[in-house]
CSV table of C-alpha atoms and ligand atoms in Angstrom, one decimal:
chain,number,residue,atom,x,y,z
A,1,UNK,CA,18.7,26.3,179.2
A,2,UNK,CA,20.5,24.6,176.2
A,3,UNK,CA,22.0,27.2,173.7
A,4,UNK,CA,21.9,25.8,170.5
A,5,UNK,CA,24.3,27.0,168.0
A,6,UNK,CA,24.3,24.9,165.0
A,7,UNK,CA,21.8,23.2,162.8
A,8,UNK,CA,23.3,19.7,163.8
A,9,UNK,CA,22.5,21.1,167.6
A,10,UNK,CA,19.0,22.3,166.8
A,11,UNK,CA,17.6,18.8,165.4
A,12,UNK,CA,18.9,17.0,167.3
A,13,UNK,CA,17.1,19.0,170.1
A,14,UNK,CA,14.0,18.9,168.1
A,15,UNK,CA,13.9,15.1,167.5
A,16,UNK,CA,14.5,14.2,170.9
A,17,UNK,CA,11.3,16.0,172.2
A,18,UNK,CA,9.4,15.0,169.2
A,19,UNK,CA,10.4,11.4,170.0
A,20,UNK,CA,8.8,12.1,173.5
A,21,UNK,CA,5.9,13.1,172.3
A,22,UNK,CA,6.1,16.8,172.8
A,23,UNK,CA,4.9,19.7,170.7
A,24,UNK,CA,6.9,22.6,169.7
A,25,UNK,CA,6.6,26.6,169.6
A,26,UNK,CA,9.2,28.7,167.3
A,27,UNK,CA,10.1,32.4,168.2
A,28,UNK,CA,12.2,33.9,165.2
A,29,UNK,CA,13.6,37.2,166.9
A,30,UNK,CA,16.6,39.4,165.8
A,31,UNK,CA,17.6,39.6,169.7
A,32,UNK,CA,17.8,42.8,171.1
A,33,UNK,CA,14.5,41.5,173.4
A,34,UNK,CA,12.2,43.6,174.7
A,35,UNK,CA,8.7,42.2,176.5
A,36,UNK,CA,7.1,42.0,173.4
A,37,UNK,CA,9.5,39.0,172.5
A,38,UNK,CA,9.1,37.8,176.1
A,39,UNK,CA,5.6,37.8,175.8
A,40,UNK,CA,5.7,35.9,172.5
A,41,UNK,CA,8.0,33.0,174.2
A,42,UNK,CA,5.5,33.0,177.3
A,43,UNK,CA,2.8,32.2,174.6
A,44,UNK,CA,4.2,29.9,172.7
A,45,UNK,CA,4.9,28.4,175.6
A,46,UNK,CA,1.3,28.5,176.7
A,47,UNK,CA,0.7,26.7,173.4
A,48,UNK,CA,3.4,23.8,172.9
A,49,UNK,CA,5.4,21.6,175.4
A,50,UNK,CA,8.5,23.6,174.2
A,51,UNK,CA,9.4,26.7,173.2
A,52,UNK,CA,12.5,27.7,171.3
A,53,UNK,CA,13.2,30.9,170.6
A,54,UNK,CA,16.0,32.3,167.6
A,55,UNK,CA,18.5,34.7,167.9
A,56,UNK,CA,19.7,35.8,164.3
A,57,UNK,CA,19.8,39.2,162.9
A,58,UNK,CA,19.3,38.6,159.0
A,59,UNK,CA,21.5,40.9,157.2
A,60,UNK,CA,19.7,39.6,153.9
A,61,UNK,CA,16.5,42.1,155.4
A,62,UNK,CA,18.5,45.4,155.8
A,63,UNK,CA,20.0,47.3,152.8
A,64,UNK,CA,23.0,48.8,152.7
A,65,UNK,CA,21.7,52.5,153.6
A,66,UNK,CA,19.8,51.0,156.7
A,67,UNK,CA,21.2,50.4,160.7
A,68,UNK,CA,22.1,46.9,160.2
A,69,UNK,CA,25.4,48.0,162.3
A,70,UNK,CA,24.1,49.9,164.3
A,71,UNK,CA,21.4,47.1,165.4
A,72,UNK,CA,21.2,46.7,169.3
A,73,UNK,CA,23.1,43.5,170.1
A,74,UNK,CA,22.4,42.4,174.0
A,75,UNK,CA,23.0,39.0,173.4
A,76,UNK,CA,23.8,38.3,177.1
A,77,UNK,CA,21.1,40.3,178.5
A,78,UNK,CA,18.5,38.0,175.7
A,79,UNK,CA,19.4,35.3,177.1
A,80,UNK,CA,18.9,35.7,180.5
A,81,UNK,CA,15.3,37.1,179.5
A,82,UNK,CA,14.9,33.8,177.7
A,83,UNK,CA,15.8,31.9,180.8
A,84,UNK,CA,13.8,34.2,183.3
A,85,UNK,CA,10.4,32.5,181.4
A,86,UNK,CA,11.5,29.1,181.6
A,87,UNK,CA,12.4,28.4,177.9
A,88,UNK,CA,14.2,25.4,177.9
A,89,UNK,CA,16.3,26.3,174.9
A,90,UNK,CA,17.4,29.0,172.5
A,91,UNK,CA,18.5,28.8,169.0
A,92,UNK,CA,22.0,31.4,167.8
A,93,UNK,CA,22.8,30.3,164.3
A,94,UNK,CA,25.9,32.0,163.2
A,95,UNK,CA,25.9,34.1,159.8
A,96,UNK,CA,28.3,31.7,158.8
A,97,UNK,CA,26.3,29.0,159.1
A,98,UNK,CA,22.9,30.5,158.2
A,99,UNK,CA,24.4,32.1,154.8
A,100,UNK,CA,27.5,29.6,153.4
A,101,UNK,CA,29.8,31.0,150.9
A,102,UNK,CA,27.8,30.8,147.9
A,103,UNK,CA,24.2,30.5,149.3
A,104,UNK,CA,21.9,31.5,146.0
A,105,UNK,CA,18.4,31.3,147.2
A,106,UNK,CA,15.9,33.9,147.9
A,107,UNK,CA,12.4,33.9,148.1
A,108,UNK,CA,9.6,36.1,146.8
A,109,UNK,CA,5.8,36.5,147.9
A,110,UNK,CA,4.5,38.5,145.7
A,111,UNK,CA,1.4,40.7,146.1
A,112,UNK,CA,0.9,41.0,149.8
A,113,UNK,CA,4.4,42.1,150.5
A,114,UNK,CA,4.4,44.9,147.0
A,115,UNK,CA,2.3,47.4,148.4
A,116,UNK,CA,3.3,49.7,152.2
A,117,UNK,CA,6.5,48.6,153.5
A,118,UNK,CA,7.4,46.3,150.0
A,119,UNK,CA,7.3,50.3,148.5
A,120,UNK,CA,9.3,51.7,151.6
A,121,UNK,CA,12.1,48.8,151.8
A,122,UNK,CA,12.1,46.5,148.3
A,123,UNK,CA,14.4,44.6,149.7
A,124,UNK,CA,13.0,44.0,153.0
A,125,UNK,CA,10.3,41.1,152.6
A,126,UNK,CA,13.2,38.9,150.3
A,127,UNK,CA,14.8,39.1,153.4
A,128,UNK,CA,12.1,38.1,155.9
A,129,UNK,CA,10.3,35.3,153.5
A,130,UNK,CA,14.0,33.8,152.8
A,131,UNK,CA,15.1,34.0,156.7
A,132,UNK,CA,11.6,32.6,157.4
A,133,UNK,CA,11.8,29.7,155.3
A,134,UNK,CA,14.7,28.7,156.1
A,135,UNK,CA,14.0,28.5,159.8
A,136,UNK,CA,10.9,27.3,159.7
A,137,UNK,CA,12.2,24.4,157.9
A,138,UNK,CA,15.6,23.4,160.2
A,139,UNK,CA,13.1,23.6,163.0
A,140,UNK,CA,9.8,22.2,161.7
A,141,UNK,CA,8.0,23.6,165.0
A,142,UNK,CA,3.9,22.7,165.2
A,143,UNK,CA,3.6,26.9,165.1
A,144,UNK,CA,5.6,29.9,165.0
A,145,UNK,CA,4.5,33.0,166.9
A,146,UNK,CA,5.1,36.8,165.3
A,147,UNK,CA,4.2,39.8,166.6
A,148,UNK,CA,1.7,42.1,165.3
A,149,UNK,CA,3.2,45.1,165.4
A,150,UNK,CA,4.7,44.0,162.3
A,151,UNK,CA,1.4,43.7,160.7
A,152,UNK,CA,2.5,43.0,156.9
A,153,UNK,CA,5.3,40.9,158.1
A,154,UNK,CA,2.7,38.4,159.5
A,155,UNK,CA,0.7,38.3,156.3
A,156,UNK,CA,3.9,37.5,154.2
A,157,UNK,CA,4.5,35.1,156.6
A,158,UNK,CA,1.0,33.7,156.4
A,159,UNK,CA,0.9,33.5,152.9
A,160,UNK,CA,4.5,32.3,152.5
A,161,UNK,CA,4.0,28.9,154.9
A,162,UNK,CA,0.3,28.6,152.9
A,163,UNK,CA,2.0,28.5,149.8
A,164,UNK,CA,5.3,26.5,150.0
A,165,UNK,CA,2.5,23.8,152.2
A,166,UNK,CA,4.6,23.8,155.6
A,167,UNK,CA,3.4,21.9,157.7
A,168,UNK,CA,3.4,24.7,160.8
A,169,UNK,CA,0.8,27.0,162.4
A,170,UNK,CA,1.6,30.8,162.2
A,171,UNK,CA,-0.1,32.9,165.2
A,172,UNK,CA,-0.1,36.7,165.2
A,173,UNK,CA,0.2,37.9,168.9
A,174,UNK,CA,-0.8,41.2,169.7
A,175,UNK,CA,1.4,44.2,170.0
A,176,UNK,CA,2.9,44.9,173.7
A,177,UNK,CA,2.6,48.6,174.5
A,178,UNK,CA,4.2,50.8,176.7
A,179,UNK,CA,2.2,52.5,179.8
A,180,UNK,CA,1.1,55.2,176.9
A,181,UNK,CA,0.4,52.7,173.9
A,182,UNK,CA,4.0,53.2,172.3
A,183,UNK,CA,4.8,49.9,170.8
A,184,UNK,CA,7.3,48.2,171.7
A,185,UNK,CA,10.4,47.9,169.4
A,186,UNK,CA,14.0,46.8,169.4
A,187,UNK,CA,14.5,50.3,167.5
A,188,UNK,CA,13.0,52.5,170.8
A,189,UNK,CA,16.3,52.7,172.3
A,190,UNK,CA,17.6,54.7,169.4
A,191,UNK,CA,14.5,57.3,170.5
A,192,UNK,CA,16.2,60.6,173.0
A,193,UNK,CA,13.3,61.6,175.9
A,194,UNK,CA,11.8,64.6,173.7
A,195,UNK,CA,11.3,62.2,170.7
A,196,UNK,CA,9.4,59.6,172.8
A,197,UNK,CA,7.1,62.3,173.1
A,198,UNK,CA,6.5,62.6,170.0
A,199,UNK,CA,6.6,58.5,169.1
A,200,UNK,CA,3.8,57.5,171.2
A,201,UNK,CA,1.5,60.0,169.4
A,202,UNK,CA,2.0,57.5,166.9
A,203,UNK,CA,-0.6,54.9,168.5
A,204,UNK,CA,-2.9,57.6,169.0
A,205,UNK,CA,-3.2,59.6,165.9
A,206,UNK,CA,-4.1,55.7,164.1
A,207,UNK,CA,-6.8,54.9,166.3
A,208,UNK,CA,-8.2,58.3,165.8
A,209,UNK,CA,-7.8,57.8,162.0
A,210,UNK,CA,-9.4,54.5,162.5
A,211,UNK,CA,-12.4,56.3,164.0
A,212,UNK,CA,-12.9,58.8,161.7
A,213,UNK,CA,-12.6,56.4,158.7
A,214,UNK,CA,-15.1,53.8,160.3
A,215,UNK,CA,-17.6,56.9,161.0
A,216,UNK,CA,-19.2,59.4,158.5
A,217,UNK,CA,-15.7,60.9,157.5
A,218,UNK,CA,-14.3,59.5,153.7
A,219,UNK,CA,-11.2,57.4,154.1
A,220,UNK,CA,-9.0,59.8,152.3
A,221,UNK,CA,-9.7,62.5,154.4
A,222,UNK,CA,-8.9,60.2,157.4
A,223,UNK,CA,-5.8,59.5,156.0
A,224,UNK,CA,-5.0,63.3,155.0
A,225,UNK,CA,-5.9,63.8,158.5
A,226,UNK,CA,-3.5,61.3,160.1
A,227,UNK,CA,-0.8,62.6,157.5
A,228,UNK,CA,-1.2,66.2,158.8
A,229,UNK,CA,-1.3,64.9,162.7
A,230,UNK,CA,1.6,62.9,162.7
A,231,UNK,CA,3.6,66.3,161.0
A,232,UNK,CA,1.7,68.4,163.7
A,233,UNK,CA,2.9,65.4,166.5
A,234,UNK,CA,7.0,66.3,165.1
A,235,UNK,CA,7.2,63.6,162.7
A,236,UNK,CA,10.1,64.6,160.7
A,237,UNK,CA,8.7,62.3,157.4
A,238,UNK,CA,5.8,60.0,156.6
A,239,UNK,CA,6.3,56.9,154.9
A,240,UNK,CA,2.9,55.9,155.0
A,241,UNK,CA,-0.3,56.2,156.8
A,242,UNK,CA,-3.4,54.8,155.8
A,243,UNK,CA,-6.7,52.4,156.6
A,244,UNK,CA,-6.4,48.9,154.5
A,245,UNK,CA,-8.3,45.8,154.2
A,246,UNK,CA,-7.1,44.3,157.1
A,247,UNK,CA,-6.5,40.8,155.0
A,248,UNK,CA,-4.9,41.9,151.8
A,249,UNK,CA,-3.9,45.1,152.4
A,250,UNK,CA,-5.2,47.1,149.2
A,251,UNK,CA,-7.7,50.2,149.9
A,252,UNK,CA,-11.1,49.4,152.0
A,253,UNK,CA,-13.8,47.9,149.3
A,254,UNK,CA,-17.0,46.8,149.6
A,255,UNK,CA,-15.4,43.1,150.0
A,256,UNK,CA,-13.6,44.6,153.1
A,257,UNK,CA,-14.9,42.7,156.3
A,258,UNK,CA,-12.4,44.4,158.6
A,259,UNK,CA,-9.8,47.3,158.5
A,260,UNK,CA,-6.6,48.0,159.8
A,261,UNK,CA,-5.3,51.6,160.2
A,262,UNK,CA,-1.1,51.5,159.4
A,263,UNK,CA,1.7,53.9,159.8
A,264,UNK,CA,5.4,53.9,159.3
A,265,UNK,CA,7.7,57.5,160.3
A,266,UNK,CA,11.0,58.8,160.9
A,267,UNK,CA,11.8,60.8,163.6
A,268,UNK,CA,15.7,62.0,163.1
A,269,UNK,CA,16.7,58.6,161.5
A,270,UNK,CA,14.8,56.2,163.4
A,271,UNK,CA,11.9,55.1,161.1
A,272,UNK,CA,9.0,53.4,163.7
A,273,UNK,CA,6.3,51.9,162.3
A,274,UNK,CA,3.0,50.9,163.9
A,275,UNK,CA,-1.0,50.0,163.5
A,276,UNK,CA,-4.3,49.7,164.8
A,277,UNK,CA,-6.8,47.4,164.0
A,278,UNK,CA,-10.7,48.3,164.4
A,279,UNK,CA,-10.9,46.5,167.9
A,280,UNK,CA,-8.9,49.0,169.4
A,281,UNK,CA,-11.6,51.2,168.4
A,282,UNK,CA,-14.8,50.0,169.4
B,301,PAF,O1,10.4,40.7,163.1
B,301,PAF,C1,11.6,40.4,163.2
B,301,PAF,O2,12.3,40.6,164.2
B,301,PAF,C2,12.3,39.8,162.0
B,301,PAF,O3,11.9,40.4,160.8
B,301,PAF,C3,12.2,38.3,161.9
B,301,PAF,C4,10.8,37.8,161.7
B,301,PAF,C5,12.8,37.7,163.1
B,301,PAF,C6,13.0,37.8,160.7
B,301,PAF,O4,14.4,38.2,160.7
């Protein structure tokens, strides 16, 4: 597997499959993989000639106050995860290179990313869209695969490579569960036995949220409901926890075609966030 560690490196990978011909499939991870990344590299591989998967944990998305330090850093372990599904290469940018002394640029997708996690962590989505960019254009793959356990992330994305016209396919992959439906999460390995009990309850109050709010019960009272459970469950605080119009994330209307039942909550200091959509449901 080639380890690519610089822009120079990266195209000049990129060009010499392009000038065979070959299609390409982008993985932007923050390392620490887990077989939710694994399972995005498998399909993207499934989808392109290539794969490449990134390796960069983007500062510019933490603030100060949150576990950018702290961050699980397996960088050996990633890579031999990469290479047990036959990727052919893997991309490490160094901050160095990714942020130069004096780099000014930061991008902003407004509406989608305001409402939900844009109200939990302002700074977060700057982070992302900017990161995003920025790798989707040294690479210019034919798509990019993101998980959907980062629901909002994915329509930031979306609307971020729709706007700026880039010339790349984004595909939402669903979320890779434990044996009991806990999603899978670089940020689990901060979780002690006892509050893994109480995490994947997480999965299970939102789908029963989802069912009440798609049956005779009012969506506020669905959501009250799933606010109370998630205490009940030993969630020490709620961010959030609500049903959404699954495409623009403001409450269900009468224009809503589909839902989406969302949660983000802290147990201790680990905040895990999660979601359901009506398929899971029905
Ligand atoms: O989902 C993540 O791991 C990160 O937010 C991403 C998309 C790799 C950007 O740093």
């Amino acid at each position: 597997m080639d380890i690519l560690y610089t822009l120079t490196d990266l195209r000049a990978y990129v060009r010499a499959h392009r000038q065979a011909g070959k299609t390409i499939a982008f993985v932007p991870t923050m390392g620490a993989l887990h077989d939710g990344h694994v399972t995005l590299v498998r399909e993207g591989l499934k989808r392109a000639d290539i794969c490449i998967p990134y390796i960069f944990l983007n500062p510019k998305q933490f603030a100060p106050t949150e576990d950018l330090a702290s961050y699980p850093k397996t960088l050996d372990a990633d890579l031999d995860k990469i290479r047990a599904v036959r990727a052919s290469a893997v991309y490490v940018p160094s901050a160095a290179n990714i942020y130069p002394e004096g780099f000014a640029t930061s991008i902003t997708v407004s509406g989608i990313s305001e409402p939900l996690e844009g109200l939990c962590r302002p700074h977060f989505f700057q982070g992302v869209a900017t990161i995003v960019a920025k790798m989707l254009i040294q690479c210019l793959p034919d798509i990019a695969l993101f998980g959907e356990k980062d629901y909002q992330q994915l329509l930031v994305i979306k609307k971020l490579v729709a706007d700026m016209d880039l010339p790349v396919t984004i595909l939402g992959i669903p979320t890779v569960r434990d044996s009991r439906g806990l999603a899978l999460s670089s940020r689990n390995v901060y979780l002690s036995a006892p509050e893994r009990e109480i995490a994947v309850q997480m999965n299970v109050i939102l789908k029963e949220m989802m069912k009440k709010s798609l049956g005779s019960v009012r969506i506020e009272e669905a959501e009250a409901w799933g606010l109370d459970a998630l205490t009940n469950a030993g969630f020490d605080r709620v961010d959030y926890c609500v049903v959404r119009d699954a495409q623009t994330l403001h409450p269900v209307s009468p224009d809503t075609q589909t839902r989406r039942a969302l949660a983000a909550a802290w147990i201790g200091t680990t905040r895990l966030i999660d979601n359901r959509g009506e398929h899971d449901v029905t």
